[in-house]
Coordinates of C-alpha atoms in Angstrom, one line a residue:
Chain A
X1203 CA 9.6 18.6 -23.8
X1204 CA 11.8 21.3 -22.7
X1205 CA 15.4 21.3 -23.9
X1206 CA 17.0 22.7 -20.8
X1207 CA 18.7 19.5 -19.7
X1208 CA 22.0 21.4 -19.3
X1209 CA 20.9 22.5 -15.9
X1210 CA 20.2 19.0 -14.8
X1211 CA 21.5 18.2 -11.3
X1212 CA 21.4 14.4 -11.8
X1213 CA 25.0 13.8 -12.8
X1214 CA 26.7 11.6 -10.2
X1215 CA 27.8 8.1 -9.6
X1216 CA 26.0 5.4 -11.5
X1217 CA 26.1 1.6 -11.1
X1218 CA 26.2 -1.4 -13.3
X1219 CA 24.1 -4.5 -12.7
X1220 CA 25.3 -8.0 -12.6
X1221 CA 22.9 -10.9 -12.7
X1222 CA 24.3 -14.4 -12.0
X1223 CA 22.3 -17.6 -12.6
X1224 CA 19.0 -16.1 -11.6
X1225 CA 16.2 -18.5 -11.3
X1226 CA 12.7 -17.7 -10.0
X1227 CA 9.9 -20.1 -9.3
X1228 CA 6.3 -19.1 -8.4
X1229 CA 5.1 -22.4 -6.8
X1230 CA 5.6 -25.1 -9.5
X1231 CA 6.0 -22.5 -12.3
X1232 CA 9.5 -21.5 -13.3
X1233 CA 9.4 -17.9 -14.5
X1234 CA 13.1 -17.2 -14.9
X1235 CA 15.7 -19.9 -15.6
X1236 CA 19.4 -19.4 -15.0
X1237 CA 19.6 -15.8 -16.2
X1238 CA 23.0 -14.2 -16.4
X1239 CA 23.5 -10.7 -17.6
X1240 CA 26.0 -7.8 -17.2
X1241 CA 24.7 -4.3 -17.5
X1242 CA 27.6 -1.8 -17.8
X1243 CA 27.5 1.5 -15.9
X1244 CA 26.0 4.3 -17.9
X1245 CA 24.5 2.3 -20.7
X1246 CA 20.9 1.9 -21.8
X1247 CA 20.2 -1.7 -21.6
X1248 CA 16.9 -2.9 -23.1
X1249 CA 15.3 -6.2 -22.1
X1250 CA 12.8 -7.3 -24.8
X1251 CA 10.5 -10.3 -24.9
X1252 CA 6.9 -11.3 -25.6
X1253 CA 4.2 -10.9 -22.9
X1254 CA 4.7 -13.4 -20.1
X1255 CA 8.3 -14.1 -20.9
X1256 CA 9.5 -12.9 -17.4
X1257 CA 11.0 -9.6 -18.2
X1258 CA 9.0 -7.6 -15.6
X1259 CA 9.8 -10.2 -13.0
X1260 CA 13.5 -9.8 -13.9
X1261 CA 13.2 -6.0 -13.4
X1262 CA 11.5 -6.5 -10.0
X1263 CA 14.5 -8.6 -9.0
X1264 CA 16.9 -5.8 -10.0
X1265 CA 14.7 -3.3 -8.0
X1266 CA 14.8 -5.7 -5.0
X1267 CA 11.0 -6.2 -5.0
X1268 CA 11.4 -10.0 -5.5
X1269 CA 13.8 -12.5 -4.0
X1270 CA 15.4 -15.1 -6.2
X1271 CA 14.9 -18.8 -5.8
X1272 CA 18.5 -19.3 -6.9
X1273 CA 21.2 -17.0 -8.1
X1274 CA 21.8 -13.3 -7.3
X1275 CA 21.5 -9.8 -8.6
X1276 CA 24.1 -7.2 -7.7
X1277 CA 24.0 -3.4 -8.2
X1278 CA 27.6 -2.4 -8.3
X1279 CA 29.0 -4.3 -5.3
X1280 CA 25.6 -4.4 -3.4
X1281 CA 23.1 -7.2 -3.2
X1282 CA 19.8 -6.0 -4.8
X1283 CA 17.8 -8.3 -2.5
X1284 CA 19.2 -6.7 0.6
X1285 CA 16.9 -3.8 1.8
X1286 CA 19.9 -1.9 3.1
X1287 CA 21.2 -1.6 -0.5
X1288 CA 18.5 1.1 -1.0
X1289 CA 20.4 3.2 1.6
X1290 CA 23.5 3.0 -0.6
X1291 CA 22.0 3.2 -4.1
X1292 CA 19.5 5.7 -5.4
X1293 CA 17.4 3.4 -7.4
X1294 CA 14.3 4.6 -9.2
X1295 CA 11.7 2.4 -11.0
X1296 CA 9.2 3.8 -13.5
X1297 CA 6.3 1.5 -13.2
X1298 CA 4.2 0.3 -16.2
X1299 CA 1.0 1.9 -14.9
X1300 CA 2.9 4.8 -13.3
X1301 CA 2.1 3.7 -9.7
X1302 CA 1.5 7.3 -8.8
X1303 CA 0.0 7.9 -5.3
X1304 CA -3.6 8.5 -6.2
X1305 CA -4.3 10.5 -3.0
X1306 CA -1.5 13.0 -3.7
X1307 CA -1.2 15.8 -6.3
X1308 CA 1.5 15.6 -9.0
X1309 CA 3.5 18.1 -6.9
X1310 CA 3.2 16.0 -3.7
X1311 CA 4.0 12.8 -5.6
X1312 CA 7.3 14.3 -6.6
X1313 CA 7.9 16.0 -3.2
X1314 CA 7.3 12.8 -1.2
X1315 CA 10.8 11.4 -1.7
X1316 CA 12.8 14.6 -0.8
X1317 CA 10.4 15.2 2.1
X1318 CA 10.6 11.7 3.6
X1319 CA 14.4 11.7 3.3
X1320 CA 14.7 15.3 4.5
X1321 CA 16.9 16.3 1.5
X1322 CA 16.0 20.0 1.7
X1323 CA 13.7 22.4 3.4
X1324 CA 10.3 23.1 1.8
X1325 CA 11.6 25.9 -0.4
X1326 CA 14.4 23.7 -1.6
X1327 CA 12.0 20.8 -2.3
X1328 CA 9.7 23.2 -4.2
X1329 CA 12.6 24.4 -6.4
X1330 CA 13.7 20.8 -7.1
X1331 CA 10.3 19.6 -7.9
X1332 CA 9.3 22.5 -10.1
X1333 CA 12.7 22.2 -12.0
X1334 CA 12.0 18.5 -12.6
X1335 CA 8.4 19.2 -13.7
X1336 CA 9.8 21.8 -16.1
X1337 CA 12.3 19.3 -17.6
X1338 CA 9.3 17.1 -18.6
X1339 CA 7.0 20.1 -19.5
X1340 CA 4.7 19.3 -16.7
X1341 CA 4.8 22.5 -14.7
X1342 CA 1.2 23.3 -15.5
X1343 CA 0.0 20.0 -14.1
X1344 CA 1.6 20.4 -10.7
X1345 CA -1.6 20.7 -8.8
X1346 CA -3.5 18.0 -10.6
X1347 CA -4.3 14.5 -9.2
X1348 CA -3.2 11.4 -11.1
X1349 CA -6.9 10.6 -12.0
X1350 CA -7.0 13.9 -13.9
X1351 CA -4.0 13.0 -16.1
X1352 CA -3.9 11.3 -19.5
X1353 CA -1.9 8.1 -20.0
X1354 CA 1.1 10.0 -21.5
X1355 CA 1.1 12.6 -18.7
X1356 CA 1.0 9.9 -16.1
X1357 CA 4.1 8.2 -17.6
X1358 CA 5.9 11.6 -17.7
X1359 CA 5.0 12.2 -14.1
X1360 CA 6.2 8.8 -13.2
X1361 CA 9.5 9.6 -14.9
X1362 CA 9.6 13.0 -13.2
X1363 CA 9.1 11.3 -9.8
X1364 CA 12.0 8.9 -10.6
X1365 CA 14.2 11.9 -11.7
X1366 CA 13.5 13.9 -8.5
X1367 CA 15.2 11.1 -6.6
X1368 CA 18.5 11.8 -8.6
X1369 CA 18.8 8.1 -9.4
X1370 CA 22.0 6.2 -9.8
X1371 CA 20.1 3.4 -11.5
X1372 CA 17.0 4.0 -13.5
X1373 CA 14.6 1.2 -14.3
X1374 CA 11.7 1.5 -16.8
X1375 CA 8.9 -1.1 -17.0
X1376 CA 7.1 -0.8 -20.3
X1377 CA 7.5 3.0 -20.6
X1378 CA 5.6 3.2 -23.9
X1379 CA 2.8 0.7 -23.3
X1380 CA -0.7 2.1 -24.0
X1381 CA 0.7 5.2 -25.6
X1382 CA 0.1 6.5 -29.1
X1383 CA 3.1 6.6 -31.5
X1384 CA 3.8 10.3 -30.9
X1385 CA 3.9 10.0 -27.2
X1386 CA 6.0 6.8 -27.5
X1387 CA 8.5 8.8 -29.5
X1388 CA 8.5 11.5 -26.9
X1389 CA 9.1 9.0 -24.1
X1390 CA 11.9 7.5 -26.1
X1391 CA 13.5 10.9 -26.6
X1392 CA 13.2 11.6 -22.8
X1393 CA 14.9 8.3 -21.9
X1394 CA 17.7 8.9 -24.4
X1395 CA 18.2 12.5 -23.5
X1396 CA 18.2 11.9 -19.7
X1397 CA 20.9 9.2 -20.1
X1398 CA 22.9 11.6 -22.3
X1399 CA 22.6 14.4 -19.7
X1400 CA 23.0 12.4 -16.5
X1401 CA 25.0 9.3 -17.6
X1402 CA 22.7 7.2 -15.4
X1403 CA 22.5 3.5 -16.1
X1404 CA 19.1 2.8 -17.5
X1405 CA 17.4 -0.6 -17.8
X1406 CA 14.3 -0.6 -20.0
X1407 CA 11.9 -3.5 -20.2
X1408 CA 9.7 -3.3 -23.2
X1409 CA 8.2 -5.2 -26.1
X1410 CA 8.2 -2.0 -28.2
X1411 CA 10.7 -2.8 -31.0
X1412 CA 11.0 0.8 -32.2
X1413 CA 11.8 2.0 -28.7
X1414 CA 14.4 -0.6 -28.2
X1415 CA 16.2 -0.1 -31.5
X1416 CA 16.2 3.7 -31.2
X1417 CA 17.5 4.1 -27.6
X1418 CA 19.4 0.9 -26.7
X1419 CA 23.2 0.5 -26.3
X1420 CA 22.5 -3.2 -26.0
X1421 CA 19.5 -5.4 -26.1
X1422 CA 18.7 -8.7 -24.4
X1423 CA 15.9 -10.9 -25.8
X1424 CA 14.2 -13.0 -23.1
X1425 CA 11.8 -15.8 -24.1
X1426 CA 10.2 -18.4 -21.8
X1427 CA 12.3 -17.2 -18.9
X1428 CA 15.6 -17.7 -20.6
X1429 CA 18.0 -15.2 -22.3
X1430 CA 17.8 -16.0 -26.0
X1431 CA 20.2 -13.4 -27.3
X1432 CA 22.2 -10.3 -26.2
X1433 CA 23.6 -7.9 -28.7
X1434 CA 23.7 -4.4 -30.1
X1435 CA 20.7 -2.9 -31.9
X1436 CA 22.2 -3.5 -35.3
X1437 CA 22.3 -7.2 -34.5
X1438 CA 18.5 -7.2 -34.2
X1439 CA 17.6 -5.3 -37.3
X1440 CA 17.9 -8.4 -39.5
X1441 CA 18.3 -11.2 -36.9
X1442 CA 19.4 -14.6 -38.1
X1443 CA 17.5 -16.5 -35.4
X1444 CA 14.0 -17.1 -37.0
X1445 CA 12.3 -17.1 -33.5
X1446 CA 13.7 -13.6 -32.7
X1447 CA 13.0 -12.5 -36.3
X1448 CA 9.4 -13.6 -35.9
X1449 CA 9.1 -11.8 -32.6
X1450 CA 10.7 -8.5 -33.8
X1451 CA 9.1 -8.6 -37.3
X1452 CA 5.9 -10.6 -37.0
X1453 CA 4.2 -11.5 -40.2
X1454 CA 0.4 -11.8 -39.9
X1455 CA -0.6 -14.9 -41.8
X1456 CA -4.4 -15.4 -42.0
X1457 CA -3.8 -18.9 -43.3
X1458 CA -2.1 -19.8 -40.0
X1459 CA -4.1 -22.6 -38.3
X1460 CA -4.3 -20.5 -35.1
X1461 CA -6.4 -17.9 -36.9
X1462 CA -8.7 -20.6 -38.4
X1463 CA -9.2 -21.9 -34.8
X1464 CA -10.1 -18.4 -33.5
X1465 CA -12.5 -17.9 -36.4
X1466 CA -14.2 -21.2 -35.6
X1467 CA -14.5 -20.3 -31.9
X1468 CA -16.0 -16.9 -32.8
X1469 CA -18.6 -18.6 -35.0
Chain B
X382 CA -3.5 -28.9 8.6
X383 CA -2.9 -26.6 5.6
X384 CA -5.4 -24.1 7.0
X385 CA -3.8 -24.2 10.5
X386 CA -0.4 -23.5 8.9
X387 CA -2.0 -20.6 7.0
X388 CA -3.4 -19.2 10.2
X389 CA -0.1 -19.5 12.0
X390 CA 1.6 -17.9 9.0
X391 CA -0.8 -14.9 9.1
X392 CA -0.3 -14.4 12.9
X393 CA 3.5 -14.6 12.4
X394 CA 3.3 -12.0 9.5
X395 CA 1.1 -9.7 11.5
X396 CA 3.5 -9.8 14.5
X397 CA 6.5 -9.1 12.1
X398 CA 4.6 -6.2 10.7
X399 CA 4.1 -4.9 14.2
X400 CA 7.8 -5.3 15.1
X401 CA 8.8 -3.6 11.9
X402 CA 6.4 -0.7 12.6
X403 CA 7.5 -0.3 16.2
X404 CA 11.1 0.1 15.0
X405 CA 10.0 3.4 13.5
X406 CA 8.4 4.8 16.8
X407 CA 11.2 7.4 17.1
X408 CA 10.1 8.9 13.7
X409 CA 6.6 9.4 15.0
X410 CA 7.0 13.2 15.7
X411 CA 7.8 13.5 11.9
X412 CA 4.6 11.7 11.1
X413 CA 2.5 14.1 13.1
X414 CA 0.3 15.4 10.2
X415 CA -0.5 11.7 9.2
X416 CA -1.2 10.9 12.8
X417 CA -3.7 13.8 13.1
X418 CA -5.3 12.7 9.8
X419 CA -5.7 9.2 11.1
X420 CA -7.1 10.5 14.4
X421 CA -9.7 12.4 12.4
X422 CA -10.6 9.3 10.4
X423 CA -10.6 6.9 13.3
X424 CA -12.1 9.2 15.9
X425 CA -14.1 12.1 14.4
X426 CA -15.7 10.3 11.5
X427 CA -16.7 7.3 13.7
X428 CA -18.1 9.5 16.5
X429 CA -21.7 10.0 15.1
X430 CA -22.4 6.4 14.6
X431 CA -20.9 5.5 18.0
X432 CA -23.0 8.1 19.7
X433 CA -26.3 7.0 18.1
X434 CA -25.7 3.2 18.5
X435 CA -24.5 3.4 22.1
X436 CA -27.4 5.7 23.0
X437 CA -29.9 3.2 21.7
X438 CA -28.0 0.2 23.1
X439 CA -28.2 1.8 26.6
X440 CA -31.9 2.6 26.0
X441 CA -32.8 -1.0 24.9
X442 CA -30.8 -2.4 27.8
X443 CA -32.8 -0.2 30.2
X444 CA -36.0 -1.1 28.6
X445 CA -35.4 -4.9 28.6
X446 CA -34.0 -4.9 32.1
X447 CA -36.8 -2.6 33.4
X448 CA -39.4 -4.9 31.9
X449 CA -37.8 -8.0 33.5
X450 CA -36.7 -6.6 36.8
X451 CA -40.1 -5.0 37.6
X452 CA -41.4 -8.5 38.2
X453 CA -39.2 -9.1 41.2
X454 CA -38.9 -5.5 42.5
X455 CA -35.3 -4.8 41.5
X456 CA -36.0 -1.7 39.4
X457 CA -33.6 0.3 41.5
X458 CA -30.7 -1.7 40.1
X459 CA -31.3 -0.8 36.4
X460 CA -28.7 1.9 36.6
X461 CA -26.1 -0.6 37.9
X462 CA -26.9 -3.1 35.3
X463 CA -26.8 -0.6 32.4
X464 CA -23.7 1.1 33.7
X465 CA -21.7 -2.0 34.3
X466 CA -22.8 -3.7 31.0
X467 CA -22.0 -0.6 29.0
X468 CA -18.7 0.1 30.7
X469 CA -17.2 -3.4 31.0
X470 CA -18.6 -5.1 27.9
X471 CA -21.0 -3.4 25.4
X472 CA -19.2 -0.1 25.1
X473 CA -15.7 -1.5 24.2
X474 CA -17.1 -4.4 22.1
X475 CA -19.5 -2.2 20.2
X476 CA -16.9 0.5 19.5
X477 CA -14.5 -2.3 18.3
X478 CA -17.2 -3.7 16.0
X479 CA -17.9 -0.3 14.6
X480 CA -14.2 0.3 14.1
X481 CA -13.8 -3.0 12.3
X482 CA -16.7 -2.3 10.0
X483 CA -16.1 1.4 9.3
X484 CA -12.4 2.1 9.7
X485 CA -10.9 -1.4 9.4
X486 CA -12.6 -1.9 6.1
X487 CA -11.4 1.5 4.8
X488 CA -7.8 0.8 5.9
X489 CA -7.8 -2.5 4.2
X490 CA -9.3 -1.2 1.0
X491 CA -6.8 1.7 0.9
X492 CA -3.7 -0.4 1.5
X493 CA -4.9 -3.3 -0.7
X494 CA -5.5 -0.9 -3.6
X495 CA -2.1 0.7 -3.0
X496 CA -0.6 -2.8 -3.1
X497 CA -2.5 -3.9 -6.2
X498 CA -1.7 -0.7 -8.1
X499 CA 2.0 -1.0 -7.1
X500 CA 2.0 2.2 -4.9
X501 CA 3.5 0.1 -2.1
X502 CA 6.2 -1.2 -4.5
X503 CA 6.9 2.4 -5.4
X504 CA 7.3 3.3 -1.8
X505 CA 9.7 0.4 -1.3
X506 CA 11.9 1.4 -4.3
X507 CA 11.9 5.0 -2.9
X508 CA 13.3 3.6 0.3
X509 CA 10.2 4.8 2.3
X510 CA 9.1 1.9 4.5
X511 CA 5.3 1.4 4.3
X512 CA 5.3 0.5 7.9
X513 CA 6.6 3.9 8.8
X514 CA 4.4 5.9 6.6
X515 CA 1.2 3.8 6.5
X516 CA 1.0 1.5 9.6
X517 CA 2.6 3.4 12.5
X518 CA 0.4 6.6 12.3
X519 CA -2.7 4.4 12.2
X520 CA -1.6 2.3 15.2
X521 CA -0.7 5.4 17.2
X522 CA -4.0 7.1 16.2
X523 CA -6.1 4.1 17.3
X524 CA -4.4 4.0 20.7
X525 CA -5.3 7.6 21.3
X526 CA -8.8 7.5 19.8
X527 CA -10.2 4.2 21.1
X528 CA -10.4 5.3 24.8
X529 CA -12.1 8.5 23.7
X530 CA -14.6 6.6 21.7
X531 CA -15.2 4.1 24.4
X532 CA -15.8 6.9 27.0
X533 CA -18.3 8.6 24.7
X534 CA -20.0 5.3 24.0
X535 CA -20.3 4.7 27.8
X536 CA -21.7 8.1 28.5
X537 CA -24.2 7.9 25.6
X538 CA -25.3 4.5 26.8
X539 CA -25.8 5.6 30.4
X540 CA -27.8 8.6 29.4
X541 CA -29.9 6.6 26.9
X542 CA -30.7 4.2 29.8
X543 CA -31.5 7.1 32.1
X544 CA -33.9 8.7 29.7
X545 CA -35.8 5.4 29.1
X546 CA -36.0 4.8 32.9
X547 CA -37.4 8.2 33.5
X548 CA -39.9 8.4 30.7
X549 CA -41.1 4.8 30.4
X550 CA -44.3 4.4 32.4
X551 CA -43.8 0.9 33.7
X552 CA -40.2 1.7 34.8
X553 CA -40.4 5.2 36.2
X554 CA -37.0 5.4 37.8
X555 CA -35.8 9.0 38.0
X556 CA -32.4 10.0 36.8
X557 CA -31.1 10.7 40.3
X558 CA -31.9 7.2 41.5
X559 CA -30.6 5.7 38.2
X560 CA -27.2 7.4 38.5
X561 CA -27.0 6.8 42.2
X562 CA -27.4 3.1 41.5
X563 CA -24.9 3.3 38.7
X564 CA -22.3 5.0 40.9
X565 CA -22.9 2.8 43.9
X566 CA -21.7 -0.5 42.3
X567 CA -19.3 0.8 39.8
X568 CA -15.6 1.5 40.5
X569 CA -12.7 3.0 38.6
X570 CA -11.5 -0.5 37.9
X571 CA -14.7 -1.2 35.9
X572 CA -14.0 1.9 33.8
X573 CA -10.3 1.3 33.3
X574 CA -10.9 -2.4 32.4
X575 CA -13.4 -1.3 29.7
X576 CA -10.8 1.1 28.3
X577 CA -8.1 -1.5 28.3
X578 CA -10.3 -3.7 26.3
X579 CA -11.2 -1.0 23.8
X580 CA -7.5 -0.1 23.5
X581 CA -6.5 -3.7 22.9
X582 CA -9.3 -4.4 20.4
X583 CA -8.6 -1.3 18.4
X584 CA -4.9 -2.0 18.2
X585 CA -5.5 -5.6 17.0
X586 CA -8.1 -4.5 14.5
X587 CA -5.9 -1.9 12.9
X588 CA -2.9 -4.2 12.9
X589 CA -4.9 -7.0 11.3
X590 CA -6.5 -4.7 8.7
X591 CA -3.1 -3.2 7.8
X592 CA -1.6 -6.7 7.5
X593 CA -4.3 -8.0 5.3
X594 CA -4.3 -4.9 3.1
X595 CA -0.5 -5.0 2.7
X596 CA -0.4 -8.7 1.9
X597 CA -3.0 -8.5 -0.9
X598 CA -1.9 -9.9 -4.2
X599 CA -3.5 -10.1 -7.5
X600 CA -5.9 -7.7 -9.3
X601 CA -8.7 -5.3 -8.3
X602 CA -11.0 -8.2 -7.5
X603 CA -8.7 -9.1 -4.6
X604 CA -9.3 -5.7 -2.9
X605 CA -13.0 -6.6 -2.2
X606 CA -12.0 -10.1 -1.0
X607 CA -9.3 -8.5 1.3
X608 CA -11.8 -6.1 2.8
X609 CA -14.3 -9.0 3.5
X610 CA -11.5 -11.1 5.0
X611 CA -10.3 -8.2 7.2
X612 CA -13.7 -7.4 8.6
X613 CA -14.6 -11.0 9.2
X614 CA -11.2 -11.7 10.9
X615 CA -11.6 -8.6 13.0
X616 CA -15.1 -9.5 14.2
X617 CA -14.0 -13.1 15.1
X618 CA -10.9 -11.8 16.9
X619 CA -13.0 -9.2 18.9
X620 CA -15.3 -11.9 20.2
X621 CA -12.6 -14.5 20.9
X622 CA -10.2 -12.1 22.5
X623 CA -13.0 -10.5 24.5
X624 CA -13.4 -13.8 26.4
X625 CA -9.7 -14.0 27.2
X626 CA -9.2 -10.4 28.0
X627 CA -12.3 -10.4 30.3
X628 CA -11.0 -13.5 32.0
X629 CA -7.6 -11.9 32.5
X630 CA -9.1 -8.7 33.9
X631 CA -11.6 -10.2 36.3

């Protein structure tokens, strides 16, 4: 990754997020139950939890992609569920699988936002896109299509596409999933350095313990759709709560009856 | 009752999609490259199959009617029959069916896969309304291309019929007589009614296919299911609406 963040243009107003009594039902299934959280402007807030605990659904509520059954999400003073909020807040979401536009090249993926919002002429857009690609060491991949990229590159392009929007709130959904440890460390470094350079509020959803402990200002643990704990990374290095301890530091016990059952099924 | 509610819900959602898309009509000049791309996909790529099928439909129509009408000495009206049938009914309906099968399925597959792979969500978070970028250029393109395709289908059908009439030994109606009969009983209203139909069918097909594509939920398996649903719904709508539109135009 290039170290030329000092030229970053993304410093601007950033927003905190307030979630009040958020409940979400999908039919008879309750995915989120009475969630209340406060994310302060400029911090990296990590939401951790096991698969299926509702953390991605929570992130979609913050992004305004889901509407709450009860409760509300506010970005600064704006209602996240109101589509007009996107006119006020530059919000960018880095999707778990990248969600890059498969029919567009890397360059066009990044240029789409400034083009559609007429933020600059084509020369200005080119400068902005190439500068962002350079920040993430992707300048050589500008004419490739998403299908030609590795998993790690796709993630970086997704982050670059988010950055080109000059976001005031940056959301990451499982940014290190399916990546090798080296690439995970690189992505962690990118997230931390971007916040340092741009002061943008970043909300990261992950179940990657190392990522969370290395970049977070604060961490929330979500389990079965409820907030189990909120604290600073140090609070989670040796957690007192045995359920959280088991989630963060799982011990594989082959004498566990569940393994016996799996073994029998296999036979 | 549940199914009826689901149908009403779908109709309502499709109408809302149309209203949301029409809100962006003033932005259409900015969508010009996408509009041209869709004109190419809807018009140019559909043209060969429309040409071939309409030519042979006109030919078969002439063959069948020539065979039957010879018995009661009405061969001189084959041109009228082929002309009116192609212009008022077979041309627009056949083009609509081809559009549903070829373009409608492609639209649904593309939008459904964009939905499943979260590309639509990405657009929404980027504050780029999918209706503006994905639906409106397609609706505008189909409105421009459908009359063109219908006119070409009519012409191919007429000429297919003329060739069969001239070169089939038991019919032997020369092209001059064939086209004279075609012109004698066909007015501008017949042609414009056919074009209105084609326009209407095309618009409905693209709207339905966009709606089904954008409302797809679930995984990759749902993409195939959405395409099937879109094509079947379009075909049913073409035939049902054909009755009502024809009745309204007569």
